[in-house]
Amino acid sequence: MTNGPALRRIGAACYAASFASIGLCVGLWLRAKSVDQDERGNAERRALFVGLWPSMFWLIGDTAGRMGDRC
C-alpha cells in the first residue's frame, strides 16, 4: 500500500494548521483587548481555547509524517 505521500501531505497540512492556529490565537487575543469589559473575559477564554490547538495539530502532523515515511 502506498499511502506514504498522502500521509506526508496530511502531515504538512497539519503543520500549516498549527501555525495558522497560533496566528488565530494572537488575533483573537488582540481583538479581546478592543471589546468592552463585560465581554472581555469571554473573548480571552476564546483566545486561550484556540491557543491549545497548535500542539495538537503539530503532534498529528508529526505522527502522519512518520507514518508516511514508513509506508
mmCIF file of C-alpha atoms in Angstrom:
data_model
loop_
_atom_site.group_PDB
_atom_site.id
_atom_site.type_symbol
_atom_site.label_atom_id
_atom_site.label_comp_id
_atom_site.label_asym_id
_atom_site.label_seq_id
_atom_site.Cartn_x
_atom_site.Cartn_y
_atom_site.Cartn_z
ATOM 1 C CA MET A 1 0.000 0.000 0.000
ATOM 2 C CA THR A 2 1.473 3.376 -0.974
ATOM 3 C CA ASN A 3 -0.172 5.808 1.426
ATOM 4 C CA GLY A 4 3.163 7.464 2.213
ATOM 5 C CA PRO A 5 2.808 10.579 0.034
ATOM 6 C CA ALA A 6 -0.781 11.137 1.173
ATOM 7 C CA LEU A 7 0.202 10.872 4.833
ATOM 8 C CA ARG A 8 3.095 13.275 4.319
ATOM 9 C CA ARG A 9 0.692 15.778 2.709
ATOM 10 C CA ILE A 10 -1.665 15.407 5.664
ATOM 11 C CA GLY A 11 1.294 15.994 7.976
ATOM 12 C CA ALA A 12 2.268 19.153 6.098
ATOM 13 C CA ALA A 13 -1.329 20.388 6.241
ATOM 14 C CA CYS A 14 -1.412 19.805 10.000
ATOM 15 C CA TYR A 15 1.852 21.743 10.425
ATOM 16 C CA ALA A 16 0.277 24.612 8.467
ATOM 17 C CA ALA A 17 -2.860 24.397 10.618
ATOM 18 C CA SER A 18 -0.652 24.583 13.707
ATOM 19 C CA PHE A 19 0.946 27.841 12.555
ATOM 20 C CA ALA A 20 -2.423 29.205 11.433
ATOM 21 C CA SER A 21 -3.956 28.497 14.831
ATOM 22 C CA ILE A 22 -1.104 30.390 16.501
ATOM 23 C CA GLY A 23 -1.944 33.359 14.312
ATOM 24 C CA LEU A 24 -5.642 32.982 15.055
ATOM 25 C CA CYS A 25 -4.946 32.868 18.785
ATOM 26 C CA VAL A 26 -2.874 36.052 18.631
ATOM 27 C CA GLY A 27 -5.568 37.723 16.532
ATOM 28 C CA LEU A 28 -8.298 36.762 18.971
ATOM 29 C CA TRP A 29 -6.188 37.898 21.896
ATOM 30 C CA LEU A 30 -5.594 41.297 20.306
ATOM 31 C CA ARG A 31 -9.281 41.568 19.475
ATOM 32 C CA ALA A 32 -10.130 40.784 23.109
ATOM 33 C CA LYS A 33 -8.321 43.963 24.103
ATOM 34 C CA SER A 34 -10.684 46.027 21.938
ATOM 35 C CA VAL A 35 -14.008 44.788 23.340
ATOM 36 C CA ASP A 36 -15.682 46.283 26.385
ATOM 37 C CA GLN A 37 -15.032 44.995 29.876
ATOM 38 C CA ASP A 38 -18.221 42.893 30.060
ATOM 39 C CA GLU A 39 -17.264 40.774 27.042
ATOM 40 C CA ARG A 40 -13.508 40.721 27.580
ATOM 41 C CA GLY A 41 -13.473 37.568 29.735
ATOM 42 C CA ASN A 42 -15.305 35.545 27.123
ATOM 43 C CA ALA A 43 -13.063 36.844 24.341
ATOM 44 C CA GLU A 44 -9.912 35.984 26.304
ATOM 45 C CA ARG A 45 -11.205 32.479 27.047
ATOM 46 C CA ARG A 46 -11.868 32.002 23.338
ATOM 47 C CA ALA A 47 -8.285 33.027 22.548
ATOM 48 C CA LEU A 48 -6.910 30.662 25.178
ATOM 49 C CA PHE A 49 -9.040 27.806 23.850
ATOM 50 C CA VAL A 50 -7.710 28.327 20.326
ATOM 51 C CA GLY A 51 -4.222 28.563 21.846
ATOM 52 C CA LEU A 52 -4.488 24.917 22.846
ATOM 53 C CA TRP A 53 -4.813 23.780 19.219
ATOM 54 C CA PRO A 54 -1.256 24.243 17.849
ATOM 55 C CA SER A 55 0.309 21.423 19.843
ATOM 56 C CA MET A 56 -2.484 19.038 18.847
ATOM 57 C CA PHE A 57 -2.119 19.856 15.153
ATOM 58 C CA TRP A 58 1.671 19.617 15.385
ATOM 59 C CA LEU A 59 1.544 16.175 17.009
ATOM 60 C CA ILE A 60 -0.973 14.893 14.463
ATOM 61 C CA GLY A 61 1.223 16.218 11.662
ATOM 62 C CA ASP A 62 4.311 14.638 13.198
ATOM 63 C CA THR A 63 2.589 11.277 13.536
ATOM 64 C CA ALA A 64 1.219 11.397 9.989
ATOM 65 C CA GLY A 65 4.656 12.328 8.631
ATOM 66 C CA ARG A 66 6.344 9.475 10.468
ATOM 67 C CA MET A 67 3.714 7.013 9.293
ATOM 68 C CA GLY A 68 4.173 8.342 5.752
ATOM 69 C CA ASP A 69 7.896 7.624 5.972
ATOM 70 C CA ARG A 70 7.166 4.029 6.994
ATOM 71 C CA CYS A 71 4.874 3.321 4.035
#
